[in-house]
Tab-separated table of C-alpha atoms in Angstrom:
chain	number	residue	atom	x	y	z
A	20	ALA	CA	0.001	-0.108	0.169
A	21	GLN	CA	1.066	3.787	-0.892
A	22	SER	CA	1.275	5.816	2.056
A	23	VAL	CA	2.668	10.195	1.858
A	24	SER	CA	4.229	11.419	4.590
A	25	GLN	CA	4.506	15.539	5.786
A	26	HIS	CA	7.333	16.164	7.844
A	27	ASN	CA	6.302	19.792	9.270
A	28	HIS	CA	2.549	19.912	10.818
A	29	HIS	CA	3.046	22.861	11.387
A	30	VAL	CA	5.173	26.129	9.555
A	31	ILE	CA	5.366	29.748	10.705
A	32	LEU	CA	7.556	31.609	8.712
A	33	SER	CA	7.909	35.790	8.005
A	34	GLU	CA	6.737	37.286	4.945
A	35	ALA	CA	9.891	37.116	1.639
A	36	ALA	CA	10.856	33.740	3.784
A	37	SER	CA	11.919	30.579	1.198
A	38	LEU	CA	9.546	28.150	1.560
A	39	GLU	CA	10.330	24.200	1.366
A	40	LEU	CA	7.828	21.675	2.738
A	41	GLY	CA	8.861	18.277	2.678
A	42	CYS	CA	6.901	15.396	0.902
A	43	ASN	CA	7.761	11.066	1.306
A	44	TYR	CA	5.907	9.140	-0.417
A	45	SER	CA	6.067	4.698	-0.114
A	46	TYR	CA	5.624	3.028	-3.213
A	47	GLY	CA	7.536	0.877	-5.747
A	48	GLY	CA	6.135	1.924	-8.899
A	49	THR	CA	4.894	4.725	-10.820
A	50	VAL	CA	3.698	7.609	-9.044
A	51	ASN	CA	1.668	10.886	-10.182
A	52	LEU	CA	2.117	13.459	-7.646
A	53	PHE	CA	-0.114	16.629	-6.139
A	54	TRP	CA	0.245	19.197	-3.984
A	55	TYR	CA	-2.611	20.636	-3.981
A	56	VAL	CA	-3.467	23.902	-1.074
A	57	GLN	CA	-6.642	24.813	1.077
A	58	TYR	CA	-6.818	28.487	1.882
A	59	PRO	CA	-9.105	29.276	5.675
A	60	GLY	CA	-12.594	28.190	4.376
A	61	GLN	CA	-12.124	26.953	0.806
A	62	HIS	CA	-12.145	23.691	-0.093
A	63	LEU	CA	-9.174	21.705	-2.069
A	64	GLN	CA	-7.095	23.459	-5.551
A	65	LEU	CA	-4.770	22.018	-7.024
A	66	LEU	CA	-0.915	23.859	-6.983
A	67	LEU	CA	1.007	21.589	-9.373
A	68	LYS	CA	1.409	18.456	-10.536
A	69	TYR	CA	4.183	15.505	-11.422
A	70	PHE	CA	3.756	12.549	-14.218
A	71	SER	CA	6.669	12.032	-16.470
A	72	GLY	CA	9.222	14.304	-18.076
A	73	ASP	CA	11.057	17.025	-16.075
A	74	PRO	CA	11.136	16.415	-12.783
A	75	LEU	CA	11.174	20.273	-11.696
A	76	VAL	CA	7.580	21.047	-11.826
A	77	LYS	CA	6.126	24.710	-11.367
A	78	GLY	CA	2.808	25.413	-10.736
A	79	ILE	CA	0.406	28.318	-9.859
A	80	LYS	CA	1.603	31.419	-7.745
A	81	GLY	CA	5.145	30.656	-7.647
A	82	PHE	CA	5.461	27.489	-6.630
A	83	GLU	CA	7.520	24.636	-7.802
A	84	ALA	CA	8.773	21.047	-6.903
A	85	GLU	CA	10.801	18.342	-7.328
A	86	PHE	CA	10.400	15.136	-7.692
A	87	ILE	CA	13.695	13.146	-6.890
A	88	LYS	CA	12.750	9.617	-7.774
A	89	SER	CA	15.809	8.061	-5.595
A	90	LYS	CA	14.464	9.835	-2.369
A	91	PHE	CA	10.642	8.919	-3.082
A	92	SER	CA	9.932	12.623	-2.241
A	93	PHE	CA	7.981	15.141	-3.675
A	94	ASN	CA	9.060	18.825	-1.820
A	95	LEU	CA	7.029	21.850	-2.576
A	96	ARG	CA	9.290	25.795	-2.675
A	97	LYS	CA	8.755	28.642	-2.883
A	98	PRO	CA	11.502	31.431	-2.795
A	99	SER	CA	9.668	34.535	-1.510
A	100	VAL	CA	6.259	33.863	0.578
A	101	GLN	CA	3.699	35.922	0.831
A	102	TRP	CA	1.096	35.980	3.570
A	103	SER	CA	-1.350	34.919	1.624
A	104	ASP	CA	0.280	31.703	1.691
A	105	THR	CA	-1.434	31.193	4.732
A	106	ALA	CA	-3.023	27.680	4.073
A	107	GLU	CA	-2.608	23.781	4.566
A	108	TYR	CA	-1.489	22.504	1.988
A	109	PHE	CA	-1.237	18.039	1.033
A	110	CYS	CA	1.372	16.082	-0.676
A	111	ALA	CA	-0.775	13.422	-2.533
A	112	VAL	CA	0.751	10.678	-4.638
A	113	ARG	CA	-1.271	7.796	-6.529
A	114	GLY	CA	0.034	4.978	-7.315
A	115	GLY	CA	-0.046	4.127	-11.402
A	116	GLY	CA	-3.238	1.707	-12.701
A	117	ALA	CA	-6.013	1.689	-10.591
A	118	ASP	CA	-4.923	3.256	-7.345
A	119	GLY	CA	-6.224	5.208	-5.187
A	120	LEU	CA	-5.049	8.420	-4.105
A	121	THR	CA	-3.355	9.121	-0.846
A	122	PHE	CA	-3.374	12.482	1.042
A	123	GLY	CA	-0.543	13.356	3.499
A	124	LYS	CA	-2.150	14.490	6.417
A	125	GLY	CA	-1.051	18.361	5.903
A	126	THR	CA	1.247	20.677	6.533
A	127	HIS	CA	-0.721	24.235	7.859
A	128	LEU	CA	1.658	26.890	6.609
A	129	ILE	CA	1.174	30.379	9.118
A	130	ILE	CA	3.001	33.109	7.434
A	131	GLN	CA	3.388	36.730	9.555
A	132	PRO	CA	3.620	40.431	8.063
B	9	GLY	CA	-6.306	5.963	13.518
B	10	ALA	CA	-8.088	7.374	10.779
B	11	VAL	CA	-10.941	10.507	11.410
B	12	VAL	CA	-12.834	9.752	8.414
B	13	SER	CA	-14.226	6.462	6.965
B	14	GLN	CA	-14.720	5.863	3.552
B	15	HIS	CA	-16.514	2.946	2.400
B	16	PRO	CA	-16.457	1.254	0.144
B	17	SER	CA	-12.899	1.002	-0.951
B	18	ARG	CA	-13.203	-0.872	-4.202
B	19	VAL	CA	-16.074	-1.570	-5.982
B	20	ILE	CA	-17.357	-3.395	-9.632
B	21	CYS	CA	-20.520	-3.343	-10.809
B	22	LYS	CA	-22.306	-3.517	-13.788
B	23	SER	CA	-23.656	-1.024	-16.128
B	24	GLY	CA	-26.869	0.486	-14.802
B	25	THR	CA	-26.621	-0.090	-11.691
B	26	SER	CA	-26.538	2.127	-8.658
B	27	VAL	CA	-23.326	2.475	-5.697
B	28	LYS	CA	-23.041	4.197	-2.854
B	29	ILE	CA	-20.298	5.804	-1.277
B	30	GLU	CA	-20.731	5.862	2.501
B	31	CYS	CA	-18.090	9.163	3.866
B	32	ARG	CA	-18.271	9.069	7.541
B	33	SER	CA	-16.630	11.387	10.295
B	34	LEU	CA	-15.755	9.827	13.299
B	35	ASP	CA	-14.353	12.417	15.846
B	36	PHE	CA	-16.035	15.199	15.086
B	37	GLN	CA	-18.893	16.676	13.782
B	38	ALA	CA	-19.509	18.042	10.601
B	39	THR	CA	-22.036	20.314	9.149
B	40	THR	CA	-19.898	19.923	5.049
B	41	MET	CA	-17.903	17.359	3.310
B	42	PHE	CA	-16.763	17.842	0.279
B	43	TRP	CA	-16.338	15.026	-2.542
B	44	TYR	CA	-14.046	14.715	-4.904
B	45	ARG	CA	-13.613	12.823	-8.419
B	46	GLN	CA	-10.544	12.319	-9.525
B	47	PHE	CA	-10.335	9.928	-13.673
B	48	PRO	CA	-6.251	8.800	-14.441
B	49	LYS	CA	-4.284	10.706	-15.492
B	50	GLN	CA	-6.258	14.168	-14.100
B	51	SER	CA	-6.335	16.100	-10.354
B	52	LEU	CA	-8.461	15.478	-8.097
B	53	MET	CA	-12.296	17.790	-9.487
B	54	LEU	CA	-14.297	19.016	-6.706
B	55	MET	CA	-17.533	17.301	-7.036
B	56	ALA	CA	-20.238	18.893	-4.411
B	57	THR	CA	-20.226	20.707	-1.477
B	58	SER	CA	-22.504	18.472	1.146
B	59	ASN	CA	-24.273	20.105	3.734
B	60	GLU	CA	-26.329	18.524	7.112
B	61	GLY	CA	-29.475	19.123	6.437
B	62	SER	CA	-29.723	20.944	3.466
B	63	LYS	CA	-29.682	20.041	-0.350
B	64	ALA	CA	-26.169	19.307	-1.878
B	65	THR	CA	-24.184	22.473	-3.995
B	66	TYR	CA	-22.802	20.962	-6.737
B	67	GLU	CA	-20.124	22.500	-8.947
B	68	GLN	CA	-20.792	23.073	-13.184
B	69	GLY	CA	-21.434	20.096	-14.941
B	70	VAL	CA	-21.332	17.490	-11.909
B	71	GLU	CA	-25.274	16.022	-12.836
B	72	LYS	CA	-26.802	16.259	-9.553
B	73	ASP	CA	-29.308	13.224	-10.727
B	74	LYS	CA	-26.726	10.922	-11.260
B	75	PHE	CA	-24.955	11.552	-8.045
B	76	LEU	CA	-27.104	11.763	-5.370
B	77	ILE	CA	-25.680	13.579	-2.213
B	78	ASN	CA	-27.554	12.425	1.245
B	79	HIS	CA	-25.735	15.090	4.580
B	80	ALA	CA	-28.329	12.873	6.884
B	81	SER	CA	-26.710	13.136	10.055
B	82	LEU	CA	-23.343	15.620	11.194
B	83	THR	CA	-20.982	12.635	10.217
B	84	LEU	CA	-22.839	10.901	7.805
B	85	SER	CA	-22.433	11.849	3.624
B	86	THR	CA	-23.604	9.681	1.044
B	87	LEU	CA	-23.043	9.846	-2.845
B	88	THR	CA	-25.116	7.726	-4.493
B	89	VAL	CA	-24.071	6.515	-8.130
B	90	THR	CA	-26.999	6.393	-9.920
B	91	SER	CA	-27.220	4.062	-13.174
B	92	ALA	CA	-23.831	3.930	-13.691
B	93	HIS	CA	-22.275	3.731	-16.842
B	94	PRO	CA	-18.628	2.882	-18.229
B	95	GLU	CA	-17.509	6.172	-17.973
B	96	ASP	CA	-18.570	6.715	-14.635
B	97	SER	CA	-15.783	5.062	-13.306
B	98	SER	CA	-13.453	6.560	-11.061
B	99	PHE	CA	-11.727	7.047	-8.056
B	100	TYR	CA	-13.622	9.434	-5.337
B	101	ILE	CA	-13.310	10.917	-2.517
B	102	CYS	CA	-14.673	12.625	1.180
B	103	SER	CA	-13.197	14.837	3.068
B	104	VAL	CA	-14.790	16.852	5.972
B	105	PRO	CA	-13.397	20.332	7.319
B	106	GLU	CA	-13.014	20.816	10.872
B	107	GLY	CA	-13.268	24.000	11.040
B	108	ASP	CA	-11.487	26.234	8.770
B	109	GLU	CA	-8.122	25.083	8.859
B	110	LYS	CA	-8.212	21.617	8.958
B	111	LEU	CA	-9.412	18.879	6.358
B	112	PHE	CA	-9.317	15.102	6.583
B	113	PHE	CA	-9.224	12.639	3.775
B	114	GLY	CA	-11.817	9.235	3.136
B	115	SER	CA	-9.144	7.087	2.068
B	116	GLY	CA	-11.406	7.395	-1.219
B	117	THR	CA	-13.504	4.553	-3.441
B	118	GLN	CA	-12.033	3.263	-7.022
B	119	LEU	CA	-15.477	2.198	-8.547
B	120	SER	CA	-15.350	0.287	-11.660
B	121	VAL	CA	-18.214	-0.214	-14.356
B	122	LEU	CA	-18.716	-2.449	-16.085
């Protein structure tokens, strides 16, 4: 069975700081990888996804993530965060074929002005 | 332990039959639950927001009569795929918000319609 681990449950940063949220997964085969964001009071939105090709994926709002197969990781990064980035961030993995989607427990990011 | 229980995890059914998927909040009461669908090679798509005691709010393009949502209690929401067809085969997952900050996911249901 696949699993997803997000290392940081709560992260507090100041505006303009750089961000990196860790995500590791366990699955032996081909995977599809996702980062979703949930802003307060809203439902999930897709930030970015990786299916194949260039392991460095660029998403919306200046976010990017790098798939490192050897480390089973898909960390989310942003060079300079803004107060509006305060939200809950979820990493998700889906194995190839008919496997379901597995979410990490989420990282609550708070950006202080 | 699990905060949200989703059942069944996998279901295979014949075309034309109806399938019910349950989403239970185990640790807290939830007036709102979300239902998502994910097709292969695509990202998650919000189908509808389930509201306890009132009608669900459906996203544009989602057929209300096909995907019946019932949020009968503060801990249970059900999604019924009526008269299922092969194109309804997908991965369905529910999520339950706790307040404005936390979101918990069910384990998902893989539906295969033959």
